[in-house]
Amino acid sequence: MKFPIGISIFLLLVVSCARNTDSGELSKSNTVVVSWSKDITTLDPACADGWESAEVISQIYEGLVYEDPENHTVKMRLAESIKSSENGLIWDVKVRKGVKFHDGTPMDANAVAYSFQRQINAVKNGTTHYNCAFSYWKAYFNMIEGVKVTSEFSVRFTLKYNYAPFLKMLEIFAVFIVRPSSGESVDYIDKNPIGTGPFKLKKRMEGRVVLERNSSYWNDDMKPTYKYLVFQTIPENRQRMLALEGGQTDIAYHLDPGRYLSIGLHPGLKIKKIQSVNIAYLALNTSRPPFSIKQNRVAVNHLIDRDKIVKMVYQGTGELANAPIPPFLELDGKSIYKKDFWWYKHDRQKAQELFKAGGYVGASRNKPLNLYVIRSPRGTLPNPILMANLIRNDFKKAGIEVKVHALEYRDYKNALRSGKHDMAIHSWIGDLWDPDNFLFGLLHSSSTGTNYSRFNNTSYDAAVYTARSVDKSEKRAVTYLKALKIFRDEAPWVPLAFSRVVVTYSRRLKNFKHNMDTTSLYNLVRLRDK
C-alpha cells in the first residue's frame, strides 16, 4: 500500500510531534518513541489478543510472576510466594506488600481476586462485546474453579483438575492485576487503565499512546530513567523506515526483511533478532467442506510450496515448520520431537489425486475459496499479503480459485471467530515456554476463541488434556508427541514457519531487553548522552 506524498509527510510529522506536544513536555532527551504497523485494540489485559496491545499493557500492568527468558524458570513479581497442595488443586498466593496502583490505591489480595473473578463472571454470564471475547480466559484459564481472599495479602485458587503449567500461566498478560472497580461498563478498564507497572497512561488517541514514568514504582531496580514512552502507528513500511532513519522514532517494528541488510550497515541503527516460540500457519476450516474432509486438507499440504514461502516472505529470518511448536521448545530438557519430524512434501500431482479422493473436483470447485489474512505486517508475519498471494498462486496452478480478504486486525479476528473463512493465515507467539500454550490453546476443541481451524478430534483432545494434567515432564513430552502425530495425520493446518522477531532501533538506546513472550522491557532502556 502506497501513500501520496502529502500523507507520507503528515505521518512523519505526527511522529516528530510526538516529542513536541503536551505543552513542550516531550523532548528527545526524555522520550523514547516506538513505531509499528497497526494500532492497539485495547488496554484491558483480559480483552487483549494482539501483540501490540500486549506490548503496551505489559508496561502499565504486572502479573503475579514472570518467566526468566534465559533459563525459563518462574520468578515472583507481585506475588511474594506461591505454594500448591500435593494434588495440585489448591494454590495459595502471598501477595507482595507495599505495592500501589498508579492512583495510590494499595495493591492487595482483593485486587488479585478481582482481576481473576471478573473474568470468571464474564465468561459464566456470557458477557462480551465487539472488543472483548475473553479469548485467553476461555483457552487457558477455564481450569480455575474459583478464587477467594483468605487474608489482606493472601489469595487461594481452586482448580478443577491438576494443571501442570499453572504457575507459568500466571505470567500471561490476560491475568495481569488491575485496580478493582465496580458497576462500570465492560470497557471501563480499557478506557481507564490503572496498574502497578513502571509506566502509566498519559494520553491515548487513535494511532498513538503516550505513557509516563511511574515515579512511585515499587521496584527501584526496574524504574525507568526517562520520562515518556510513545507508541506511534505508521501503517506503511517505508514511512516507518524513514522515521527511524530520520530520528523521529527510536524503535521500529515490522519492517520489510529486504531492508535488514542495509539497516545492519547503518552507523546510527542496530538490528536485533529475538528467538521466540512462535508459529505461522495456514488454518483450514475443518467445520465445513471442502476441509471437513481429511483428504482435502492433506491435499492442500501437498499443494503449497512452503519452502518458497519461507524464502520469499522471511528472507533468512524464518525456518520451515513441520509442527505447531518449534523443536527447541523442551520440557525441563526433554525434547518433544526431533527437528527432522516429517511433514507432507510439495507435490502438485499428489495433491490433485487427494482432491479427487476427497470429492473436491468438477462443480464443487466453482465457488472460490475464501482466504483471510491480516493486512498489516507483524513480527512473525513480515509480509502477510505476499504470503497470501503465493498461496493463491499455488491453488491457481491446480485450477482452484482463491479470493483473498486482507482485513484490519479487528475485522480479521471477528471474521475468523464467526467462521467466515475457508482458510486463514495466522501467527502465534507463545506467552510462555510450554507446549500447552500452542497445542491446547490453538487446537483443542474447547478453545473456541483461538482454534481457527475449528479442529475437533476426540483422540487429539484427550492427548493434550492428559499432557496438561500430569506433572512429570517425561510423560508430558511423550503424550504431546502422540498429539503431534494425530495433528499430522489429520492436517488441520499447513504449518509454514518459525521465525525470529526482528526489531530495529537507534544506537542512542542501550540495555534493550525482552520478556519471554517478546514484549519489551522498556523500563530498563537507557539513553546515551550522545
Coordinates of C-alpha atoms in Angstrom, one line a residue:
M1 CA 0.0 0.0 0.0
K2 CA 1.5 3.4 -1.1
F3 CA 0.6 6.7 0.4
P4 CA 0.5 10.0 -1.5
I5 CA 3.5 12.3 -0.7
G6 CA 1.3 14.6 1.4
I7 CA 0.2 11.8 3.6
S8 CA 3.7 10.4 3.9
I9 CA 4.9 13.8 5.1
F10 CA 2.0 14.0 7.5
L11 CA 2.9 10.6 9.0
L12 CA 6.4 11.7 9.7
L13 CA 5.2 15.0 11.2
V14 CA 2.9 13.0 13.5
V15 CA 5.9 11.0 14.8
S16 CA 8.0 14.2 15.1
C17 CA 5.3 15.9 17.0
A18 CA 5.2 13.0 19.5
R19 CA 8.2 14.7 21.2
N20 CA 6.9 18.2 20.8
T21 CA 3.3 18.2 22.1
D22 CA 1.8 18.2 25.5
S23 CA 2.9 21.8 26.3
G24 CA 6.5 21.0 25.3
E25 CA 6.9 18.3 27.9
L26 CA 8.1 15.6 25.5
S27 CA 11.6 16.0 24.1
K28 CA 14.3 13.8 22.6
S29 CA 16.2 13.8 25.9
N30 CA 13.4 12.4 27.9
T31 CA 11.3 10.3 25.4
V32 CA 11.5 7.0 23.6
V33 CA 9.3 6.6 20.5
V34 CA 8.2 3.2 19.2
S35 CA 6.6 2.8 15.8
W36 CA 4.7 -0.2 14.4
S37 CA 2.3 -1.1 11.6
K38 CA -1.0 -1.2 13.4
D39 CA -2.8 0.4 16.4
I40 CA -3.6 -1.3 19.7
T41 CA -7.1 -2.6 20.2
T42 CA -7.5 -2.4 23.9
L43 CA -5.7 -1.6 27.2
D44 CA -7.7 -4.1 29.2
P45 CA -5.5 -7.2 29.8
A46 CA -8.4 -9.5 29.8
C47 CA -9.5 -8.4 26.4
A48 CA -6.2 -8.1 24.5
D49 CA -5.3 -10.8 21.9
G50 CA -2.8 -8.9 19.7
W51 CA 0.9 -8.4 20.3
E52 CA 0.7 -4.6 20.1
S53 CA -1.9 -4.4 22.8
A54 CA 0.1 -6.8 24.9
E55 CA 3.2 -4.7 24.4
V56 CA 1.6 -1.6 25.9
I57 CA -0.3 -3.5 28.5
S58 CA 2.9 -5.0 29.8
Q59 CA 4.3 -1.5 30.6
I60 CA 1.1 -0.5 32.6
Y61 CA 0.3 -3.7 34.4
E62 CA 2.1 -6.6 36.1
G63 CA 1.4 -10.2 36.8
L64 CA 2.0 -12.3 39.9
V65 CA 5.0 -14.0 38.3
Y66 CA 7.3 -13.7 35.3
E67 CA 9.4 -16.2 33.4
D68 CA 13.1 -15.7 33.2
P69 CA 13.9 -15.5 29.4
E70 CA 17.4 -17.0 30.0
N71 CA 16.5 -20.2 31.8
H72 CA 12.7 -20.3 31.7
T73 CA 12.3 -20.5 35.4
V74 CA 9.4 -18.8 37.1
K75 CA 10.1 -15.9 39.4
M76 CA 7.9 -13.8 41.7
R77 CA 6.7 -10.3 40.8
L78 CA 3.5 -9.1 42.5
A79 CA 3.5 -12.4 44.5
E80 CA 5.9 -13.0 47.3
S81 CA 5.4 -16.7 47.2
I82 CA 3.1 -19.3 45.7
K83 CA 2.6 -22.8 47.1
S84 CA 0.4 -25.7 45.8
S85 CA -1.2 -28.6 47.6
E86 CA 0.1 -32.1 46.9
N87 CA -2.7 -32.9 44.5
G88 CA -2.2 -29.6 42.6
L89 CA -5.8 -28.4 43.1
I90 CA -5.1 -25.7 45.7
W91 CA -2.7 -22.8 45.1
D92 CA -2.0 -20.3 47.9
V93 CA -0.6 -16.9 46.9
K94 CA 1.0 -14.4 49.3
V95 CA 0.7 -11.0 47.7
R96 CA 3.6 -8.6 47.8
K97 CA 3.1 -5.8 50.4
G98 CA 3.8 -2.1 49.8
V99 CA 2.8 -2.0 46.2
K100 CA 0.4 0.7 45.0
F101 CA -1.6 1.2 41.8
H102 CA -0.9 4.3 39.7
D103 CA -3.7 6.3 41.6
G104 CA -2.2 5.4 45.0
T105 CA -4.7 2.6 45.8
P106 CA -2.9 -0.3 47.6
M107 CA -2.5 -3.5 45.7
D108 CA -3.7 -6.3 47.9
A109 CA -5.4 -9.7 47.8
N110 CA -8.7 -8.2 46.9
A111 CA -7.2 -6.7 43.7
V112 CA -5.7 -10.1 42.8
A113 CA -9.0 -11.9 43.3
Y114 CA -10.9 -9.2 41.4
S115 CA -8.6 -9.5 38.4
F116 CA -9.5 -13.2 38.1
Q117 CA -13.1 -13.2 39.3
R118 CA -14.2 -10.6 36.8
Q119 CA -13.2 -12.9 34.0
I120 CA -14.8 -16.0 35.6
N121 CA -18.0 -14.0 35.9
A122 CA -17.8 -12.6 32.4
V123 CA -17.4 -16.0 30.8
K124 CA -20.0 -17.6 33.0
N125 CA -22.6 -14.8 32.2
G126 CA -21.7 -14.7 28.5
T127 CA -20.5 -11.1 28.8
T128 CA -18.9 -9.9 25.6
H129 CA -18.8 -7.0 23.1
Y130 CA -17.1 -6.1 19.9
N131 CA -13.7 -5.7 21.5
C132 CA -13.7 -8.3 24.2
A133 CA -14.3 -12.0 23.8
F134 CA -12.2 -13.1 26.8
S135 CA -10.4 -15.5 24.4
Y136 CA -7.4 -16.0 26.7
W137 CA -9.5 -17.0 29.6
K138 CA -11.5 -19.5 27.6
A139 CA -8.4 -21.0 26.1
Y140 CA -6.0 -21.1 29.1
F141 CA -7.7 -20.4 32.4
N142 CA -11.0 -22.3 32.5
M143 CA -9.5 -24.9 34.8
I144 CA -9.8 -22.3 37.6
E145 CA -12.8 -23.2 39.7
G146 CA -12.7 -20.3 42.0
V147 CA -10.5 -17.6 43.7
K148 CA -11.0 -16.2 47.2
V149 CA -9.3 -13.8 49.6
T150 CA -8.1 -15.6 52.7
S151 CA -6.4 -12.5 54.3
E152 CA -5.5 -9.0 53.4
F153 CA -2.5 -10.3 51.4
S154 CA -3.4 -13.9 50.7
V155 CA -5.4 -15.5 47.9
R156 CA -6.4 -19.1 47.3
F157 CA -7.0 -20.5 43.8
T158 CA -9.0 -23.7 43.5
L159 CA -8.6 -25.7 40.2
K160 CA -11.0 -28.2 38.6
Y161 CA -8.1 -30.5 37.9
N162 CA -4.3 -30.6 38.3
Y163 CA -2.8 -28.4 35.7
A164 CA 1.0 -28.8 35.2
P165 CA 1.9 -25.4 33.8
F166 CA -0.4 -23.4 36.1
L167 CA 2.4 -21.4 37.8
K168 CA 3.8 -20.4 34.4
M169 CA 0.4 -19.4 33.1
L170 CA 0.1 -16.8 35.8
E171 CA 2.6 -14.7 33.8
I172 CA 0.3 -14.2 30.8
F173 CA -0.8 -10.6 30.3
A174 CA -4.5 -11.6 30.3
V175 CA -4.3 -12.1 34.1
F176 CA -2.2 -9.1 35.0
I177 CA -3.5 -7.3 38.1
V178 CA -5.9 -4.4 37.6
R179 CA -7.2 -1.9 40.1
P180 CA -10.6 -3.1 41.4
S181 CA -13.7 -1.2 40.2
S182 CA -17.4 -1.9 40.4
G183 CA -20.5 -1.1 38.4
E184 CA -18.7 0.2 35.4
S185 CA -19.2 -0.9 31.8
V186 CA -17.3 -3.8 30.3
D187 CA -14.9 -1.4 28.6
Y188 CA -14.2 0.7 31.7
I189 CA -10.7 -0.7 32.2
D190 CA -9.8 -0.2 28.5
K191 CA -10.6 3.5 28.9
N192 CA -9.1 3.8 32.4
P193 CA -6.1 1.5 32.6
I194 CA -4.7 1.6 36.2
G195 CA -2.0 -0.9 37.1
T196 CA 1.2 -1.2 39.1
G197 CA 3.7 -1.1 36.3
P198 CA 6.7 1.1 35.6
F199 CA 4.6 3.3 33.2
K200 CA 1.1 4.9 33.4
L201 CA -1.2 6.2 30.8
K202 CA -0.8 9.9 30.0
K203 CA -2.7 10.2 26.7
R204 CA -4.3 7.9 24.2
M205 CA -5.8 8.7 20.8
E206 CA -6.2 6.8 17.5
G207 CA -2.8 5.6 16.3
R208 CA -0.9 6.9 19.3
V209 CA -0.4 6.1 23.0
V210 CA 1.7 8.2 25.4
L211 CA 2.9 6.6 28.6
E212 CA 4.6 8.5 31.5
R213 CA 7.1 7.2 34.0
N214 CA 5.5 5.9 37.2
S215 CA 7.7 7.8 39.7
S216 CA 6.2 5.8 42.6
Y217 CA 7.0 2.4 41.1
W218 CA 7.7 -0.1 43.8
N219 CA 10.8 -1.8 42.3
D220 CA 13.7 0.7 42.5
D221 CA 15.9 -1.6 40.3
M222 CA 13.4 -1.6 37.5
K223 CA 12.4 2.1 37.4
P224 CA 12.7 3.9 34.1
T225 CA 15.2 6.7 33.9
Y226 CA 13.5 8.6 31.1
K227 CA 10.0 10.2 31.4
Y228 CA 7.9 9.3 28.4
L229 CA 7.3 6.3 26.2
V230 CA 5.3 6.8 23.0
F231 CA 3.8 4.2 20.7
Q232 CA 3.0 5.5 17.2
T233 CA 1.2 3.7 14.5
I234 CA 2.7 4.2 11.0
P235 CA 0.9 1.7 8.7
E236 CA 3.3 1.8 5.7
N237 CA 6.7 0.1 5.9
R238 CA 8.7 2.7 4.0
Q239 CA 7.4 5.5 6.3
R240 CA 8.4 3.7 9.4
M241 CA 11.9 3.2 7.9
L242 CA 12.2 6.9 7.1
A243 CA 11.1 7.8 10.6
L244 CA 13.7 5.5 12.0
E245 CA 16.5 6.8 9.8
G246 CA 15.5 10.4 10.4
G247 CA 15.4 10.0 14.2
Q248 CA 11.7 10.7 14.6
T249 CA 11.3 7.2 16.1
D250 CA 13.8 5.2 18.2
I251 CA 12.4 1.7 17.7
A252 CA 10.7 0.3 14.6
Y253 CA 8.9 -3.0 14.3
H254 CA 7.5 -4.9 11.2
L255 CA 9.9 -3.5 8.6
D256 CA 10.5 -5.2 5.2
P257 CA 13.0 -8.0 5.7
G258 CA 14.7 -6.8 2.5
R259 CA 15.9 -3.7 4.4
Y260 CA 17.6 -5.6 7.2
L261 CA 21.0 -5.8 5.4
S262 CA 21.1 -2.0 4.9
I263 CA 19.9 -1.4 8.5
G264 CA 22.8 -3.5 9.7
L265 CA 25.2 -1.3 7.8
H266 CA 23.7 2.0 9.0
P267 CA 26.0 3.7 11.5
G268 CA 23.2 5.0 13.7
L269 CA 21.0 1.9 13.8
K270 CA 21.1 -1.5 15.3
I271 CA 19.1 -4.7 14.4
K272 CA 18.2 -7.4 16.9
K273 CA 16.8 -10.8 16.1
I274 CA 14.9 -12.3 19.0
Q275 CA 14.4 -16.0 19.3
S276 CA 10.8 -16.8 20.5
V277 CA 8.5 -19.7 20.5
N278 CA 6.1 -18.9 17.6
I279 CA 4.4 -20.4 14.5
A280 CA 3.0 -19.0 11.3
Y281 CA 0.4 -21.3 9.7
L282 CA -2.5 -21.7 7.3
A283 CA -5.6 -22.7 9.3
L284 CA -8.1 -24.9 7.3
N285 CA -11.7 -24.6 8.4
T286 CA -12.5 -28.2 9.3
S287 CA -16.1 -27.4 10.2
R288 CA -17.4 -27.4 6.6
P289 CA -16.5 -28.7 3.1
P290 CA -14.1 -28.9 1.5
F291 CA -11.8 -29.1 4.5
S292 CA -14.1 -31.1 6.7
I293 CA -12.8 -33.9 4.6
K294 CA -9.3 -35.1 5.6
Q295 CA -8.1 -35.9 2.0
N296 CA -8.7 -32.3 1.0
R297 CA -6.7 -31.0 4.0
V298 CA -3.8 -33.3 3.2
A299 CA -4.0 -32.3 -0.4
V300 CA -3.5 -28.6 0.5
N301 CA -0.4 -29.6 2.5
H302 CA 1.0 -31.2 -0.7
L303 CA -0.1 -28.3 -2.9
I304 CA 1.5 -25.4 -1.2
D305 CA 5.2 -24.8 -1.8
R306 CA 6.2 -24.0 1.8
D307 CA 9.9 -23.7 1.0
K308 CA 9.2 -20.9 -1.5
I309 CA 7.0 -19.1 1.0
V310 CA 9.6 -19.2 3.8
K311 CA 12.4 -18.0 1.5
M312 CA 10.4 -15.2 -0.1
V313 CA 8.5 -13.9 2.9
Y314 CA 11.1 -14.3 5.7
Q315 CA 14.3 -13.8 3.7
G316 CA 16.5 -15.5 6.2
T317 CA 14.6 -14.7 9.4
G318 CA 12.4 -17.8 9.4
E319 CA 12.7 -21.6 9.0
L320 CA 10.3 -24.2 7.7
A321 CA 7.8 -25.5 10.3
N322 CA 6.9 -29.2 10.4
A323 CA 4.8 -29.0 13.6
P324 CA 2.7 -26.5 15.6
I325 CA 5.6 -25.9 18.0
P326 CA 9.3 -25.4 17.3
P327 CA 11.6 -28.3 18.0
F328 CA 13.6 -26.3 20.6
L329 CA 10.6 -26.0 22.9
E330 CA 11.5 -28.6 25.5
L331 CA 10.0 -29.6 28.9
D332 CA 12.8 -29.5 31.5
G333 CA 15.3 -30.5 28.9
K334 CA 13.1 -33.2 27.4
S335 CA 12.5 -32.9 23.7
I336 CA 9.0 -33.4 22.4
Y337 CA 10.1 -34.2 18.8
K338 CA 13.2 -34.1 16.7
K339 CA 13.9 -31.5 14.1
D340 CA 13.5 -34.0 11.2
F341 CA 9.9 -34.7 12.2
W342 CA 8.4 -35.3 8.7
W343 CA 5.7 -33.3 7.1
Y344 CA 3.9 -33.5 3.7
K345 CA 6.2 -32.8 0.7
H346 CA 5.3 -30.3 -2.1
D347 CA 3.7 -32.5 -4.8
R348 CA 1.0 -31.0 -7.0
Q349 CA 0.1 -34.3 -8.7
K350 CA -0.3 -36.0 -5.3
A351 CA -2.5 -33.0 -4.2
Q352 CA -4.8 -33.4 -7.2
E353 CA -5.1 -37.1 -6.6
L354 CA -6.1 -36.4 -3.0
F355 CA -8.6 -33.7 -4.0
K356 CA -10.2 -36.2 -6.3
A357 CA -10.4 -38.8 -3.4
G358 CA -11.9 -36.1 -1.2
G359 CA -14.6 -35.2 -3.8
Y360 CA -13.2 -31.7 -4.5
V361 CA -13.4 -31.8 -8.2
G362 CA -15.6 -30.5 -11.0
A363 CA -18.6 -28.4 -10.0
S364 CA -17.6 -28.4 -6.3
R365 CA -14.7 -26.1 -7.3
N366 CA -17.0 -23.5 -8.9
K367 CA -17.1 -21.4 -5.7
P368 CA -13.8 -19.6 -4.8
L369 CA -12.2 -20.5 -1.5
N370 CA -12.1 -17.6 0.9
L371 CA -8.6 -16.9 2.4
Y372 CA -8.5 -14.4 5.2
V373 CA -5.3 -12.6 6.2
I374 CA -4.4 -9.6 8.4
R375 CA -3.4 -6.6 6.2
S376 CA -0.6 -5.2 8.4
P377 CA 2.8 -6.8 8.9
R378 CA 3.6 -8.4 12.2
G379 CA 6.8 -9.7 13.8
T380 CA 6.0 -13.2 12.8
L381 CA 4.3 -12.3 9.5
P382 CA 6.6 -9.7 7.9
N383 CA 4.7 -9.7 4.6
P384 CA 1.2 -11.3 5.0
I385 CA -0.1 -10.1 1.6
L386 CA 2.8 -11.6 -0.2
M387 CA 2.3 -14.9 1.7
A388 CA -1.4 -14.8 0.7
N389 CA -0.6 -14.3 -2.9
L390 CA 1.9 -17.1 -3.0
I391 CA -0.7 -19.4 -1.5
R392 CA -3.3 -18.2 -4.0
N393 CA -0.9 -18.8 -6.9
D394 CA -0.3 -22.4 -5.8
F395 CA -4.1 -23.0 -5.8
K396 CA -4.4 -21.3 -9.2
K397 CA -1.8 -23.8 -10.7
A398 CA -4.1 -26.6 -9.5
G399 CA -7.2 -24.9 -11.2
I400 CA -8.7 -23.7 -7.9
E401 CA -9.7 -20.1 -7.4
V402 CA -8.9 -18.4 -4.1
K403 CA -10.3 -15.0 -3.0
V404 CA -8.0 -13.1 -0.6
H405 CA -9.6 -11.0 2.1
A406 CA -7.0 -8.7 3.6
L407 CA -8.5 -7.0 6.7
E408 CA -7.5 -4.8 9.5
Y409 CA -6.9 -6.7 12.8
R410 CA -10.3 -6.3 14.5
D411 CA -12.3 -7.2 11.3
Y412 CA -9.9 -10.1 10.6
K413 CA -10.3 -11.6 14.1
N414 CA -14.1 -11.2 14.1
A415 CA -14.3 -12.9 10.7
L416 CA -12.3 -15.9 12.0
R417 CA -14.3 -16.2 15.1
S418 CA -17.6 -16.1 13.1
G419 CA -16.2 -18.8 10.8
K420 CA -16.4 -16.9 7.5
H421 CA -13.1 -18.3 6.3
D422 CA -12.3 -21.4 4.4
M423 CA -8.6 -20.7 5.1
A424 CA -6.8 -18.2 7.3
I425 CA -3.2 -17.1 7.6
H426 CA -2.3 -16.7 11.2
S427 CA 0.7 -16.5 13.5
W428 CA 1.1 -17.0 17.2
I429 CA 3.8 -16.0 19.7
G430 CA 3.9 -18.2 22.8
D431 CA 3.1 -16.5 26.0
L432 CA 5.3 -18.9 27.9
W433 CA 7.8 -21.7 27.4
D434 CA 5.2 -24.6 27.4
P435 CA 3.6 -26.6 24.6
D436 CA 0.2 -26.3 26.2
N437 CA 0.1 -22.6 25.1
F438 CA 0.0 -23.9 21.5
L439 CA -1.3 -27.4 21.4
F440 CA -4.3 -26.8 23.7
G441 CA -5.0 -23.1 23.1
L442 CA -4.8 -23.3 19.3
L443 CA -6.1 -26.7 18.5
H444 CA -8.2 -28.2 21.4
S445 CA -12.0 -28.2 20.5
S446 CA -12.8 -26.2 23.7
S447 CA -10.6 -23.3 22.7
T448 CA -13.3 -21.7 20.6
G449 CA -11.7 -18.2 20.7
T450 CA -8.3 -19.2 19.3
N451 CA -8.9 -22.5 17.4
Y452 CA -9.3 -21.0 14.0
S453 CA -9.2 -24.3 12.2
R454 CA -12.2 -25.4 14.3
F455 CA -10.4 -28.6 14.8
N456 CA -12.4 -31.2 16.8
N457 CA -10.8 -34.6 17.3
T458 CA -11.5 -36.7 20.3
S459 CA -8.2 -38.5 20.3
Y460 CA -6.2 -35.3 20.0
D461 CA -8.3 -33.6 22.7
A462 CA -7.7 -36.5 25.1
A463 CA -3.9 -36.4 24.5
V464 CA -3.4 -32.7 25.1
Y465 CA -5.8 -32.8 28.1
T466 CA -3.8 -35.6 29.6
A467 CA -0.5 -33.9 28.9
R468 CA -1.6 -30.7 30.7
S469 CA -2.8 -32.5 33.8
V470 CA 0.3 -34.6 34.7
D471 CA 3.4 -33.3 36.4
K472 CA 6.2 -35.5 35.1
S473 CA 8.0 -33.9 32.1
E474 CA 8.8 -37.2 30.6
K475 CA 5.2 -38.3 30.4
R476 CA 4.1 -34.9 29.2
A477 CA 6.6 -35.0 26.4
V478 CA 5.5 -38.5 25.3
T479 CA 1.9 -37.5 25.3
Y480 CA 2.4 -34.3 23.4
L481 CA 4.3 -36.4 20.7
K482 CA 1.2 -38.5 20.4
A483 CA -0.9 -35.4 19.9
L484 CA 1.6 -34.1 17.2
K485 CA 1.2 -37.4 15.3
I486 CA -2.6 -37.1 15.4
F487 CA -2.3 -33.5 14.2
R488 CA 0.0 -34.6 11.3
D489 CA -2.4 -37.3 10.3
E490 CA -5.5 -35.0 10.4
A491 CA -3.7 -32.0 8.9
P492 CA -6.0 -29.1 10.1
W493 CA -3.2 -26.7 9.4
V494 CA -0.4 -26.1 6.9
P495 CA 2.5 -25.3 9.2
L496 CA 4.6 -22.6 7.5
A497 CA 7.4 -21.0 9.5
F498 CA 9.1 -20.5 12.8
S499 CA 10.7 -17.1 12.8
R500 CA 12.8 -14.7 14.8
V501 CA 11.1 -11.5 15.8
V502 CA 13.2 -8.6 14.4
V503 CA 13.4 -5.2 15.9
T504 CA 15.4 -2.2 14.6
Y505 CA 16.4 0.7 16.8
S506 CA 18.6 3.7 17.3
R507 CA 22.1 3.3 18.7
R508 CA 21.2 6.0 21.2
L509 CA 19.4 3.3 23.2
K510 CA 21.2 0.8 25.3
N511 CA 20.1 -2.1 27.5
F512 CA 17.2 -3.0 25.3
K513 CA 15.8 -6.3 26.7
H514 CA 12.7 -8.5 26.2
N515 CA 10.4 -10.8 28.1
M516 CA 9.8 -14.5 27.2
D517 CA 6.8 -13.5 25.1
T518 CA 9.0 -10.9 23.2
T519 CA 7.2 -8.0 24.9
S520 CA 9.9 -5.4 25.7
L521 CA 11.3 -4.2 29.0
Y522 CA 11.3 -0.5 28.0
N523 CA 11.7 0.5 31.7
L524 CA 15.3 -0.9 31.5
V525 CA 16.2 1.1 28.4
R526 CA 18.8 3.7 29.0
L527 CA 19.5 6.7 26.7
R528 CA 23.1 7.5 25.7
D529 CA 24.2 11.1 26.3
K530 CA 25.3 11.4 22.7

